[in-house]
DNA sequence: ATAATTCCTACTATTTTAGTGGGTATTACC
DNA sequence: GGTAATACCCACTAAAATAGTAGGAATTAT
């Protein structure tokens, strides 16, 4: 059971952007080098982050990415959700906390599954990107 | 990010054993049929559960498995730990909550990683097998 | 003796994760 | 206007983890 490197990479990159909020855009080449992450891989993460409107991009020389809004208004959950997909760590429960397995009537496990899922979600939702600076 | 089916299968099987605590041993054939889980796969899970002394086995006809101790004294964590391995959902943090990545000096992400890991662990540790009956 | 069980070892198939390669389009800067 | 730096796009590959399957041997109640 692991969160993918996408999440850690993405958080690290977003922290960089947060540090430059209201300053110049930051290029992926710069982040990739500083953080020792594959630039090509980062590029694909940022396509997703942009699609979900967490970042803005500027093309061309001296372009790059910048946060779409104040880091105080970006939850860690928002970032993880984009990079990791739905937060439903058990096949029996969907991301809304509903039981979706066939045994629903006579299985006691659901109590703990939902509790773990809730603990992860609320932890991710409780922190903002600004809390990581 | 998913817990493996090993965990769900294992919990379901352990719930069955708990329901039969202090009664007859339960065979894997029986559980596999009732729960629609591959018996061969279950066998391997129980090798691990036995190794960690969560269950006892009885060979031969009318044999099977039984809990090694009262379900009130078996934490969900104990079961998950055996089936899922160490609970360290991020490559940067080991199961003791220590930072093990190379960037440790200048990365702000650790705060949230440790918090998520702690939330999962304490949730799993807070519930006993008996709570699922 | 028989049938039901745990126990043991090895192999395979599927899915997910992580990463690479080769480009095109846009733009600041000289 | 040329050049270099950038985002953007699509397809492919490599590696690892997960989820099984296969074929038995050893043990034991009946
Ligand atoms: S089988 Fe899905 S929650 Fe029990
Ligand atoms: S790189 Fe490991 S915690 Fe930041």
Coordinates of C-alpha atoms (C1' of nucleotides) and ligand atoms in Angstrom, one line a residue:
Chain A
X1 CA 0.0 0.0 0.0
X2 CA 1.8 3.1 -1.3
X3 CA 0.9 6.5 -2.5
X4 CA 2.6 6.8 -5.9
X5 CA 5.6 9.0 -6.5
X6 CA 3.3 11.2 -8.5
X7 CA 1.9 12.5 -5.3
X8 CA 5.3 13.2 -3.6
X9 CA 6.7 14.7 -6.8
X10 CA 3.7 16.8 -7.3
X11 CA 3.7 18.1 -3.7
X12 CA 7.4 19.0 -3.9
X13 CA 6.8 20.8 -7.2
X14 CA 3.8 22.7 -5.8
X15 CA 5.8 23.7 -2.8
X16 CA 8.3 25.3 -5.2
X17 CA 5.5 27.2 -7.0
X18 CA 4.1 28.3 -3.7
X19 CA 7.4 29.7 -2.7
X20 CA 7.3 31.8 -5.9
X21 CA 3.7 32.8 -5.6
X22 CA 3.2 36.3 -6.9
X23 CA 6.7 36.2 -8.4
X24 CA 8.0 34.9 -11.7
X25 CA 6.7 31.7 -13.2
X26 CA 8.8 28.6 -12.5
X27 CA 9.9 26.3 -15.3
X28 CA 9.7 22.6 -15.0
X29 CA 13.3 22.3 -16.2
X30 CA 14.3 24.3 -13.1
X31 CA 12.2 22.1 -10.7
X32 CA 13.3 18.9 -12.3
X33 CA 16.9 19.8 -11.8
X34 CA 16.6 21.1 -8.3
X35 CA 14.4 18.2 -7.1
X36 CA 16.1 15.6 -9.2
X37 CA 12.9 14.4 -10.8
X38 CA 12.4 13.4 -14.5
X39 CA 11.3 16.5 -16.4
X40 CA 9.2 14.5 -18.8
X41 CA 7.4 12.8 -16.0
X42 CA 6.8 16.2 -14.3
X43 CA 5.4 17.5 -17.5
X44 CA 2.7 15.0 -17.5
X45 CA 1.8 15.7 -13.8
X46 CA 1.4 19.3 -14.7
X47 CA -0.9 18.6 -17.5
X48 CA -3.2 17.1 -15.0
X49 CA -2.7 19.9 -12.4
X50 CA -3.5 22.5 -15.0
X51 CA -6.6 20.7 -16.2
X52 CA -7.9 20.8 -12.7
X53 CA -7.1 24.5 -12.5
X54 CA -4.6 24.3 -9.7
X55 CA -1.9 25.9 -11.8
X56 CA -1.6 28.3 -14.7
X57 CA 1.0 28.1 -17.5
X58 CA 3.0 30.5 -19.6
X59 CA 4.5 29.3 -22.8
X60 CA 7.7 30.4 -24.4
X61 CA 11.1 31.5 -23.1
X62 CA 11.1 32.6 -19.5
X63 CA 7.6 31.0 -19.2
X64 CA 6.7 28.2 -16.8
X65 CA 4.0 27.5 -14.2
X66 CA 2.5 29.4 -11.4
X67 CA -0.2 28.7 -8.8
X68 CA -3.7 29.5 -10.0
X69 CA -4.6 30.8 -6.5
X70 CA -3.2 31.6 -3.1
X71 CA -1.5 28.6 -1.5
X72 CA -3.8 29.2 1.6
X73 CA -6.7 28.2 -0.6
X74 CA -5.2 25.0 -2.1
X75 CA -5.8 22.0 0.1
X76 CA -3.3 19.1 0.0
X77 CA -6.3 17.0 -0.8
X78 CA -6.8 18.9 -4.0
X79 CA -3.3 18.1 -5.2
X80 CA -3.4 14.5 -4.1
X81 CA -6.8 14.0 -5.7
X82 CA -5.5 15.1 -9.1
X83 CA -2.3 13.1 -9.0
X84 CA -3.4 9.9 -7.2
X85 CA -7.0 9.7 -8.5
X86 CA -9.9 9.0 -6.2
X87 CA -9.1 8.3 -2.6
X88 CA -10.7 5.0 -2.1
X89 CA -8.1 2.6 -0.7
X90 CA -10.4 -0.4 -0.6
X91 CA -12.1 -2.1 -3.4
X92 CA -15.2 -2.5 -1.4
X93 CA -15.8 1.3 -0.8
X94 CA -16.0 4.0 -3.4
X95 CA -14.7 7.5 -3.0
X96 CA -18.0 8.7 -1.5
X97 CA -17.8 6.2 1.3
X98 CA -20.5 3.9 -0.2
X99 CA -20.2 0.1 0.0
X100 CA -19.9 -1.2 -3.5
X101 CA -19.1 -4.9 -3.0
X102 CA -21.4 -7.8 -3.4
X103 CA -21.2 -9.0 0.2
X104 CA -22.6 -5.9 1.7
X105 CA -25.2 -7.5 3.8
X106 CA -23.1 -9.8 5.8
X107 CA -19.6 -8.5 6.1
X108 CA -18.4 -6.7 9.2
X109 CA -15.2 -5.2 7.7
X110 CA -16.9 -2.2 6.3
X111 CA -16.7 -0.3 9.7
X112 CA -12.9 -0.2 9.6
X113 CA -12.6 0.3 5.9
X114 CA -14.7 3.4 6.0
X115 CA -13.0 4.7 9.1
X116 CA -9.5 4.4 7.5
X117 CA -10.7 6.1 4.3
X118 CA -12.2 8.9 6.3
X119 CA -9.1 9.4 8.4
X120 CA -7.0 9.7 5.2
X121 CA -9.4 12.1 3.6
X122 CA -9.9 14.4 6.5
X123 CA -6.1 14.6 7.1
X124 CA -5.5 15.6 3.6
X125 CA -8.3 18.1 3.7
X126 CA -7.2 19.7 6.9
X127 CA -3.9 21.0 5.5
X128 CA -3.3 23.7 2.9
X129 CA -0.4 24.0 0.6
X130 CA 0.6 27.1 2.6
X131 CA 1.1 24.9 5.7
X132 CA 4.1 23.2 4.0
X133 CA 6.2 26.3 3.4
Chain B
X1 CA -3.3 4.0 -3.8
X2 CA -5.0 0.8 -2.7
X3 CA -4.8 -1.6 0.1
X4 CA -4.4 -5.0 -1.5
X5 CA -7.2 -7.6 -1.6
X6 CA -5.1 -9.6 0.8
X7 CA -6.1 -7.2 3.6
X8 CA -9.9 -7.4 2.8
X9 CA -9.8 -11.1 2.3
X10 CA -7.9 -11.5 5.5
X11 CA -10.2 -9.4 7.5
X12 CA -13.2 -11.2 6.2
X13 CA -11.7 -14.6 7.0
X14 CA -10.6 -13.4 10.5
X15 CA -14.2 -12.2 11.2
X16 CA -15.3 -15.7 10.4
X17 CA -12.8 -17.2 12.9
X18 CA -13.8 -14.6 15.5
X19 CA -17.5 -15.7 15.1
X20 CA -16.3 -19.2 15.9
X21 CA -14.0 -18.3 18.8
X22 CA -14.1 -21.1 21.4
X23 CA -16.0 -23.3 19.1
X24 CA -14.8 -25.6 16.3
X25 CA -11.9 -24.8 14.0
X26 CA -13.0 -23.4 10.7
X27 CA -11.6 -24.8 7.4
X28 CA -10.3 -22.6 4.6
X29 CA -12.5 -24.6 2.2
X30 CA -15.5 -23.5 4.1
X31 CA -14.4 -19.8 4.2
X32 CA -13.4 -19.8 0.6
X33 CA -16.8 -21.1 -0.5
X34 CA -18.8 -18.8 1.8
X35 CA -16.8 -15.7 1.0
X36 CA -16.1 -16.6 -2.7
X37 CA -12.4 -16.2 -2.3
X38 CA -9.8 -18.4 -4.0
X39 CA -8.9 -21.1 -1.5
X40 CA -5.3 -21.4 -2.7
X41 CA -4.8 -17.7 -2.2
X42 CA -6.4 -17.8 1.3
X43 CA -4.0 -20.6 2.2
X44 CA -1.0 -18.4 1.6
X45 CA -2.5 -15.6 3.7
X46 CA -3.0 -18.0 6.6
X47 CA 0.6 -19.1 6.4
X48 CA 1.5 -15.5 7.2
X49 CA -1.2 -15.1 9.9
X50 CA 0.0 -18.2 11.6
X51 CA 3.6 -17.2 11.4
X52 CA 2.8 -14.1 13.3
X53 CA 0.8 -16.1 15.8
X54 CA -2.6 -14.6 15.2
X55 CA -4.1 -18.0 14.4
X56 CA -3.6 -21.6 15.3
X57 CA -4.0 -24.5 12.9
X58 CA -5.2 -28.1 13.2
X59 CA -4.3 -30.5 10.5
X60 CA -6.3 -33.4 9.2
X61 CA -10.0 -34.1 8.6
X62 CA -12.2 -31.7 10.6
X63 CA -9.2 -29.5 11.2
X64 CA -8.9 -25.9 10.3
X65 CA -7.9 -22.6 11.8
X66 CA -8.9 -20.8 15.0
X67 CA -7.9 -17.5 16.6
X68 CA -4.8 -17.7 18.7
X69 CA -6.4 -15.3 21.3
X70 CA -9.6 -13.5 22.1
X71 CA -10.8 -11.2 19.3
X72 CA -10.8 -8.4 21.9
X73 CA -7.1 -8.6 22.0
X74 CA -6.4 -8.7 18.3
X75 CA -6.1 -5.2 16.8
X76 CA -7.1 -4.7 13.2
X77 CA -3.6 -3.2 12.8
X78 CA -2.1 -6.6 13.7
X79 CA -3.9 -8.3 10.9
X80 CA -3.3 -5.6 8.3
X81 CA 0.4 -5.4 9.3
X82 CA 0.8 -9.1 8.5
X83 CA -1.0 -9.1 5.2
X84 CA -0.1 -5.7 3.8
X85 CA 3.4 -5.4 5.2
X86 CA 4.8 -2.3 6.8
X87 CA 2.4 0.6 6.8
X88 CA 4.5 3.3 5.2
X89 CA 2.5 4.8 2.4
X90 CA 5.2 7.2 1.2
X91 CA 8.6 6.3 0.0
X92 CA 10.1 9.2 1.9
X93 CA 9.0 7.9 5.3
X94 CA 9.7 4.5 6.9
X95 CA 7.2 2.6 9.1
X96 CA 8.6 4.3 12.2
X97 CA 7.8 7.7 10.9
X98 CA 11.4 8.6 10.2
X99 CA 12.4 10.6 7.1
X100 CA 14.5 8.4 4.8
X101 CA 14.7 10.4 1.6
X102 CA 17.8 12.3 0.4
X103 CA 16.1 15.7 0.3
X104 CA 15.4 15.7 4.0
X105 CA 16.8 19.1 4.7
X106 CA 14.8 21.2 2.3
X107 CA 11.5 19.6 1.6
X108 CA 8.3 20.8 3.3
X109 CA 6.2 17.8 2.3
X110 CA 7.2 15.7 5.3
X111 CA 4.7 17.4 7.5
X112 CA 1.7 16.0 5.6
X113 CA 3.3 12.6 4.8
X114 CA 3.8 11.9 8.5
X115 CA 0.4 13.1 9.4
X116 CA -1.3 10.8 6.9
X117 CA 0.7 7.9 7.9
X118 CA -0.1 8.5 11.6
X119 CA -3.8 8.8 10.8
X120 CA -3.9 5.5 9.1
X121 CA -1.9 3.8 11.8
X122 CA -3.9 5.1 14.7
X123 CA -7.1 4.3 13.1
X124 CA -6.1 0.7 12.5
X125 CA -4.7 0.5 16.0
X126 CA -7.9 1.9 17.6
X127 CA -10.1 -1.0 16.5
X128 CA -10.1 -4.6 17.6
X129 CA -11.3 -7.6 15.7
X130 CA -14.1 -7.9 18.1
X131 CA -15.4 -4.5 17.0
X132 CA -16.3 -6.0 13.6
X133 CA -18.6 -8.7 14.8
Chain C
dA1 C1' -8.4 -47.2 4.0
dT2 C1' -10.4 -42.7 3.0
dA3 C1' -11.4 -38.2 2.7
dA4 C1' -10.5 -33.7 4.5
dT5 C1' -7.5 -30.8 5.9
dT6 C1' -3.0 -27.9 6.4
dC7 C1' 1.4 -27.2 4.4
dC8 C1' 4.9 -26.5 0.7
dT9 C1' 7.2 -24.9 -3.7
dA10 C1' 7.0 -23.1 -8.0
dC11 C1' 5.0 -20.8 -11.8
dT12 C1' 2.0 -17.3 -14.5
dA13 C1' -1.0 -13.6 -15.6
dT14 C1' -2.7 -9.0 -14.9
dT15 C1' -2.5 -4.5 -13.5
dT16 C1' -0.3 -0.5 -11.9
dT17 C1' 3.5 2.5 -11.7
dA18 C1' 7.3 4.8 -13.5
dG19 C1' 9.7 6.4 -17.0
dT20 C1' 11.5 7.4 -22.1
dG21 C1' 11.5 9.3 -26.8
dG22 C1' 10.6 12.2 -30.4
dG23 C1' 8.6 15.6 -31.6
dT24 C1' 5.3 20.6 -32.3
dA25 C1' 3.8 25.3 -31.0
dT26 C1' 4.7 29.5 -28.7
dT27 C1' 7.3 33.3 -27.0
dA28 C1' 11.0 36.4 -24.8
dC29 C1' 15.2 38.1 -26.0
dC30 C1' 19.2 39.5 -28.7
Chain D
dG1 C1' 14.4 37.6 -37.8
dG2 C1' 16.9 33.9 -35.7
dT3 C1' 17.6 31.4 -31.5
dA4 C1' 16.9 29.3 -27.3
dA5 C1' 13.8 28.2 -23.8
dT6 C1' 9.6 26.9 -22.7
dA7 C1' 4.8 24.4 -22.5
dC8 C1' 2.3 20.9 -25.0
dC9 C1' 1.2 16.3 -27.3
dC10 C1' 1.3 11.3 -28.4
dA11 C1' 3.0 6.9 -28.3
dC12 C1' 5.8 3.5 -26.5
dT13 C1' 8.6 0.6 -22.9
dA14 C1' 10.4 -1.0 -18.5
dA15 C1' 9.8 -2.4 -13.9
dA16 C1' 7.4 -3.7 -10.0
dA17 C1' 3.5 -5.1 -7.4
dT18 C1' -0.6 -7.7 -7.1
dA19 C1' -3.4 -11.6 -7.7
dG20 C1' -3.7 -15.5 -8.7
dT21 C1' -2.9 -20.9 -10.4
dA22 C1' -0.9 -25.7 -10.3
dG23 C1' 0.5 -29.8 -8.3
dG24 C1' 1.4 -32.0 -5.0
dA25 C1' 3.1 -33.9 0.3
dA26 C1' 2.1 -34.6 5.2
dT27 C1' -1.3 -35.2 8.8
dT28 C1' -5.4 -36.8 11.1
dA29 C1' -10.5 -37.8 12.3
dT30 C1' -13.7 -41.1 11.1
Ligands
LIG1 S1 -16.9 -7.9 1.2 FE1 -16.8 -5.8 0.8 S2 -17.0 -4.9 2.7 FE2 -17.1 -7.0 3.1
LIG2 S1 11.8 14.5 -0.8 FE1 11.3 13.1 0.8 S2 10.1 14.2 2.1 FE2 10.6 15.7 0.6

